Amino acid sequence: MQAEKTKRGMSRRSFIAAMAVAGGAALAGNVACSPQAETPAQSTTAQAPEEQIYQGLCRGNCGGGCYMNVHVREGKIVKTSVKDAPENPLEKRLCQRGLTHAQRVYAPERLKYPMRRVEGTERGAGEWEQISWEEAIKYVGDKWKSYVDEFGGSSIGVPLGGGVYTNDQFYTTRFQSVLGMTKLSGQYDQNGLVMGTLTVTRGPMLHGNGPLDLLNAKNILVWGCNATVSEQPRWPIIQAAMEKGANVIVIDPIYQGVAQRANEWIPIRAASDGAMALAMMNVIVSEGLTDPEYLKKGTVAPFLVKESDGKYLRMSDLGVEPTEGPPDRTGKPTVIDPIVARSADGTNDDKDKIADPVLEGSFEVNGIAVKTAYQKLLDRIAEYTPEGVAEMCDVPAEKIKELARTFADGPSVLYLQFGTDHWTNGAETFHSIITLGMITGNMSKSGAGIQGGMGGSAIGSYGVNLAGGMSGEGFKYGITASWENLPDIIKNKANGAVPINLKSILIEYNNPLSNAPGRAEIMDSLKEIELIVCMDSVMTESAQYSDVILPTTHWFEMNTFTAMQVPWYRVNEKAVEPAFEAKCDIEVIKMIADHMGYGDKMMTEDEWYELLLTNDVAKGLGVTWESLKKDKMVRIMPDDYIFYPDYKYPSATGRAEFYFETLQPNDNYGQQLDHATWSLPHWQPPVEAWYENEIFKKYPLNLMSHRDRFKTHTIFALCPWLEELRPEPILYMNPQDAAARGIENEDYARAWNDRGSVVMKVHLSSGNRPGVVTTQHTWYKQSYKEGHYSDLTSRAMGKFIAAGCFYDTLCEVEKV
Amino acid sequence: MRYVMAINTTKCIGCHSCSVACKSNNNLPNTKWYNRVETDGAEGMDTVRGTYPNDLYMSFMPIACQHCDNPACKSVCPVEAISQREDGIITQDNEVCIGCQLCLQACPYNARVFNESQLEYVVDFPLGDWDAPAHTPLTAEKCTFCTHRIDRGDMPACMEFCPASARVWGDIDDPNSEVSKYVAGKSTYKHLESEGTQPSTIYVK
C-alpha cells in the first residue's frame, strides 16, 4: 500500500512523484474526452463572474412541464436550477433529469451539422457525409416535391409521438396540413386518453380537476401508476394530500415505490383491472352506494335506449318532428331531435323536460321496446360478481367488496396513469374504471374525479389557438393513421379504406424506433420507404436509421412557449446561441417550405407565436407573444379548477357517457366492432399475456416495461451523469422465477419470444409478481448487450381504440 | 452552532435529485459522487425484498459525509488534511492531502471518493456553481456541506429541491431552527453509530 510508505508532512507533489515511480503508467489511465487537469481554484475573495439566468422549459412529456432557471456564463449553459413557484410551493418542479441539461446541450451525441447517409451504405451503418444546409434543404425539398407531385402529400408520413410539447412542434403540424401529409400517430396512452374523452370528455385539465384539488380527496386510488417515479413532478401534491389525511390505495401487480408509501397496496393480476372495477360496481349497486342524483343529472343514465338497434329513443320516435338547429362548422344545418327520458308517472318526453327521470327499468313506448341506459349498465354489471372475478383478478372477493365500499365513501379520486392502458384490453379497462367514478358521483366535484396523467394536467390547447395555427386557405390536412400499423399501410398502400402511397418519413420531436411497440416488424417495413429524414438535436436511434439528418437546437437555444401540463403560459427563453450548425425546428421547416414553393403558407417564428396567442383566453388575460416574453409565466387556470361542475359536458349528448350510442375509435383502420358489446363497460382477456391463452404455455412470463427514474421515454438515454447511476438496462425478476431458471442476481439473461430477443442484466426483486418480468422502456439499441427490448413487443392494438399495447407481451427468459 | 442535515427515510422516493444537484453544482468529475442514494430492499437499485405479496419492503437512504464529531477519516489522515470547523463541518485541504486513501478505507459510510491522476469531465468548461471548489488529482474528496454556498448565505445544493421534502438542514444547537423543530418528537437515529464516529446526520425513520 502506497500510503504506508508516506510520512507525515510529505508534500502532495513529492508524494505524487513517488507514486508515479511506483505506479508507473497505470496511473496515467486513459486520456479523457474532456480532461481538465485541475479546475481553477476559487479563493473566498473571488468575485462572482457575470451569470445570466433565463427561464427554460423541460419538455420530456413526463407530465411535469417543469420550468427552471438556466444559468449562463460566458455564453455557455453551466447549470439548471429550480425556480420558485410564483404562487404555491407545491407547484415547484424540477428533477434529477432536468438538472443535467447543461450536459445535454453539449452532449457527445449532439448532432453538429447536416448529414447524409453515404450512398451505397446500409441504413444504420453509421456512414455519414457532412453536407451544407443549402444542399440538405435542396435534397430533401426536391425529393419531397417529386413525391407530392406524383403521389400526393399523403406520401410523406410524419410520426407523432408524445415527445416534446412546446408550441414550435405544431409549426410542423401546420406544414403537414399545408401538404396533406399523413400523420402517423404513435398511439401511446390512447386507450386511456381516448376512452377518457369518449366517456367524460375533456376540459382544460384533460379529464379531471386541477392538480391541487387532490388535496381535497378522502380516498385516492392510484391505479396502475408508480407515482413516485412516473408522476414524480406531481408527487409533492400526493404527499401533501396524504399528510392531510387522504387514504391512498395502490392497485398494481408490481410492488414499487408508491406501494411502499401508500396506506394500502392491492396486488392484482395484470390486465384483470377492468374486471375488478366491474365487480366493484356490482357491490356498489347491490349495496345501494350509488349517487342517483349525479347519474340523473350528469350522465346518460336516464336516457331511453331502443332494444332493436341500441340507439336512443328520440322525440321523432314519439311522432314529434325534428326541428332545424344552428348550422355546424361547415355551414350545414343541424337537426334537433331530443333524446327521450321517462318520469315515474310514465310520461315520456324530451330529457330536458323530465325533471326527475327514472333510472331503472324496461318499458314499451309507442310500441318500441326500450331500457334506460342505466338499466343496460346494471344488466352488464350483474355479469361480474366479486366472487366471480376473484380468482381471475387474484384478489379475494372480500377485498373487492371492501375496496368498493371505501371508494364509494368519497370524495374519491381515480389517480390514473397508463399501466392499465398498454394492453389490448386497455380500452375496456378504462371504460369500466371511469364508469365506477360515474356511478358513485365521484366526478365534477372537489376531491374527486380523474387525476394523474389523465387529469390534473393542463391540456396545452386551452388558451392556444392551435386550430387557427393548423388551418388556412388551400390546406389539404391529410389523414391520421397509426404508426403501429405502418407495415400494413405500406403493404396495402392504404389505411383502412383510405389509399396512401408512403415514400418518405420525417422523424421530428420523437424517436419511434426506440419508443413504439412492434419495433422488429416496423424496422423491416421501413426498407420500403425511399427517404427517411430526421430532425433532432442528438443522435437518437431513429436518427441513426435515417438517410438525412438535419441538426436542430437544444431546447435552451430557441424561443418557444407552452401551456401544457402546468396551467400556466410559460415561455422558454433562448439562453444561448445554437451550438455548431444547429437551427431551430421552425427555421428548418420554413426553409424546406420556401424551397418547395409553400413559403407564403408558413410564417416567421414571431408571427407563429403571435397567431397561437390570438384567442379569447389570451385576450382576456391581456397576453401577447411580446408580453409573455416579458412576463415569462401567466396563470391560465386556477389550480383548484373543477371539471364541469355544472355537468355541461361537451359530448354529443351533453352528458358524461358510460353508454355509447355510436362507436367512434381514434383510427378507423379496419377494426370490426360489435355495438352491443362495446357500447357498455365489459371485460375481455388481453390477446397475448393472459394465463388462459394457449401461447402462455410456450412463453409463461409477462414482459412489462416501466419508466426509468433516469429517463423520460428515451430522452436522456445517453446522459453521461445518469448513465453513471444506471449504466445499463435491467430485467427485474421475482427470485422464484429466476431460481426456476438457474438465474442469479447480476446474471445476464436472454428474454425472447417469436418476435425478438434481448440480453440484459437481471436484478432480483420480490416486488415483481411471480410470472412478471419488467424492464425500463427507455434505452437505445446500443445500450443492450444484444437485441432490443422493444423487438419483443407486438403491434397488436385494442379491438376498439388504436393504442400501443407494450405490456401485452409474453416471453421466456434463460441465463446466457 | 452545529450544522446538521436531517433526512427522512419515510419520505425519500429515491429519485436522486439531491445526488445530481450535488454533482452539478459542485462540478464533480466523471464517476465521482458525494451523495449517493442506497436502496434498502434487495441487492440492486430499486429492488424489493420479502416474499410476494407479503412482507415486501423497499425504502431509500441518501448517504453522504456524515460530518462526524469523531471522524474516522480525520484520525487516520497522516498529513492533517482534515479538520472540523466551528460549525461542525468536516473540511479537507487538498493542498495538504497526499492521496493516500486511508480515509477512504476508514470511513464506514463509504462517503469519500478518490480523484485519479487524470480527472475527466463531460464538457470542457466548468459546470455548476462559479465558486465550486477545485478538484485536484490524487486527492480524496467528499461532501463539503457546500461550504462555498452556505458561507455566502445560500443553501447546500442537495437542499435546493427535494420533491419529497425529505431533507432539512440547519443549526441543531438552535432550538428554533427548522431542523431542530423538524426532528423534535420524531423517531430518529444516526447511521452506524456503533462505529464511534459520532455522525451528525440525523435520519428520521
PDB file of C-alpha atoms in Angstrom, chain A residues 10-13 38 41-42, chain B residues 34 73-74 77-85 89-100 103 112 115 133-144 147:
ATOM      1  CA  MET A  10       5.384  14.822   2.994  1.00  0.00           C
ATOM      2  CA  SER A  11       4.164  17.325   0.465  1.00  0.00           C
ATOM      3  CA  ARG A  12       1.477  16.385  -2.012  1.00  0.00           C
ATOM      4  CA  ARG A  13       3.715  16.922  -5.029  1.00  0.00           C
ATOM      5  CA  GLU A  38      -7.384  20.945 -12.415  1.00  0.00           C
ATOM      6  CA  ALA A  41      -9.407  27.094  -7.633  1.00  0.00           C
ATOM      7  CA  GLN A  42     -11.555  29.835  -6.262  1.00  0.00           C
TER       8      GLN A  42
ATOM      9  CA  TYR B  34     -20.517  12.906  -2.992  1.00  0.00           C
ATOM     10  CA  CYS B  73     -11.170   9.873   8.284  1.00  0.00           C
ATOM     11  CA  LYS B  74      -9.571  12.593  10.393  1.00  0.00           C
ATOM     12  CA  CYS B  77      -5.128  11.114   7.939  1.00  0.00           C
ATOM     13  CA  PRO B  78      -1.322  11.127   8.051  1.00  0.00           C
ATOM     14  CA  VAL B  79      -0.952  14.746   6.959  1.00  0.00           C
ATOM     15  CA  GLU B  80      -3.694  16.513   8.930  1.00  0.00           C
ATOM     16  CA  ALA B  81      -5.525  17.492   5.795  1.00  0.00           C
ATOM     17  CA  ILE B  82      -8.872  17.029   7.525  1.00  0.00           C
ATOM     18  CA  SER B  83     -10.256  19.396  10.129  1.00  0.00           C
ATOM     19  CA  GLN B  84     -13.551  20.397  11.688  1.00  0.00           C
ATOM     20  CA  ARG B  85     -14.952  23.901  11.514  1.00  0.00           C
ATOM     21  CA  ILE B  89     -18.477  20.796   9.139  1.00  0.00           C
ATOM     22  CA  ILE B  90     -15.607  18.477   8.296  1.00  0.00           C
ATOM     23  CA  THR B  91     -13.343  20.126   5.750  1.00  0.00           C
ATOM     24  CA  GLN B  92     -10.400  18.958   3.804  1.00  0.00           C
ATOM     25  CA  ASP B  93      -7.392  20.820   2.494  1.00  0.00           C
ATOM     26  CA  ASN B  94      -6.499  19.392  -0.900  1.00  0.00           C
ATOM     27  CA  GLU B  95      -3.198  21.265  -0.908  1.00  0.00           C
ATOM     28  CA  VAL B  96      -2.193  19.122   2.029  1.00  0.00           C
ATOM     29  CA  CYS B  97      -3.858  15.821   1.050  1.00  0.00           C
ATOM     30  CA  ILE B  98      -1.373  13.312  -0.330  1.00  0.00           C
ATOM     31  CA  GLY B  99      -3.971  10.964  -1.775  1.00  0.00           C
ATOM     32  CA  CYS B 100      -3.026   8.025   0.401  1.00  0.00           C
ATOM     33  CA  CYS B 103      -9.581   7.951   4.767  1.00  0.00           C
ATOM     34  CA  ARG B 112     -15.211   9.525   0.229  1.00  0.00           C
ATOM     35  CA  ASN B 115      -9.516  11.541  -7.660  1.00  0.00           C
ATOM     36  CA  PRO B 133     -14.177  24.041  -5.184  1.00  0.00           C
ATOM     37  CA  ALA B 134     -11.469  22.784  -7.467  1.00  0.00           C
ATOM     38  CA  HIS B 135     -10.999  19.041  -7.835  1.00  0.00           C
ATOM     39  CA  THR B 136      -7.416  18.019  -7.515  1.00  0.00           C
ATOM     40  CA  PRO B 137      -5.948  14.847  -8.989  1.00  0.00           C
ATOM     41  CA  LEU B 138      -4.616  12.334  -6.485  1.00  0.00           C
ATOM     42  CA  THR B 139      -6.602  13.625  -3.558  1.00  0.00           C
ATOM     43  CA  ALA B 140      -9.550  12.262  -1.639  1.00  0.00           C
ATOM     44  CA  GLU B 141     -12.749  14.286  -1.555  1.00  0.00           C
ATOM     45  CA  LYS B 142     -16.195  14.204  -0.030  1.00  0.00           C
ATOM     46  CA  CYS B 143     -19.298  16.271   0.617  1.00  0.00           C
ATOM     47  CA  THR B 144     -18.219  19.737   1.749  1.00  0.00           C
ATOM     48  CA  THR B 147     -19.420  25.440   2.438  1.00  0.00           C
TER      49      THR B 147
END
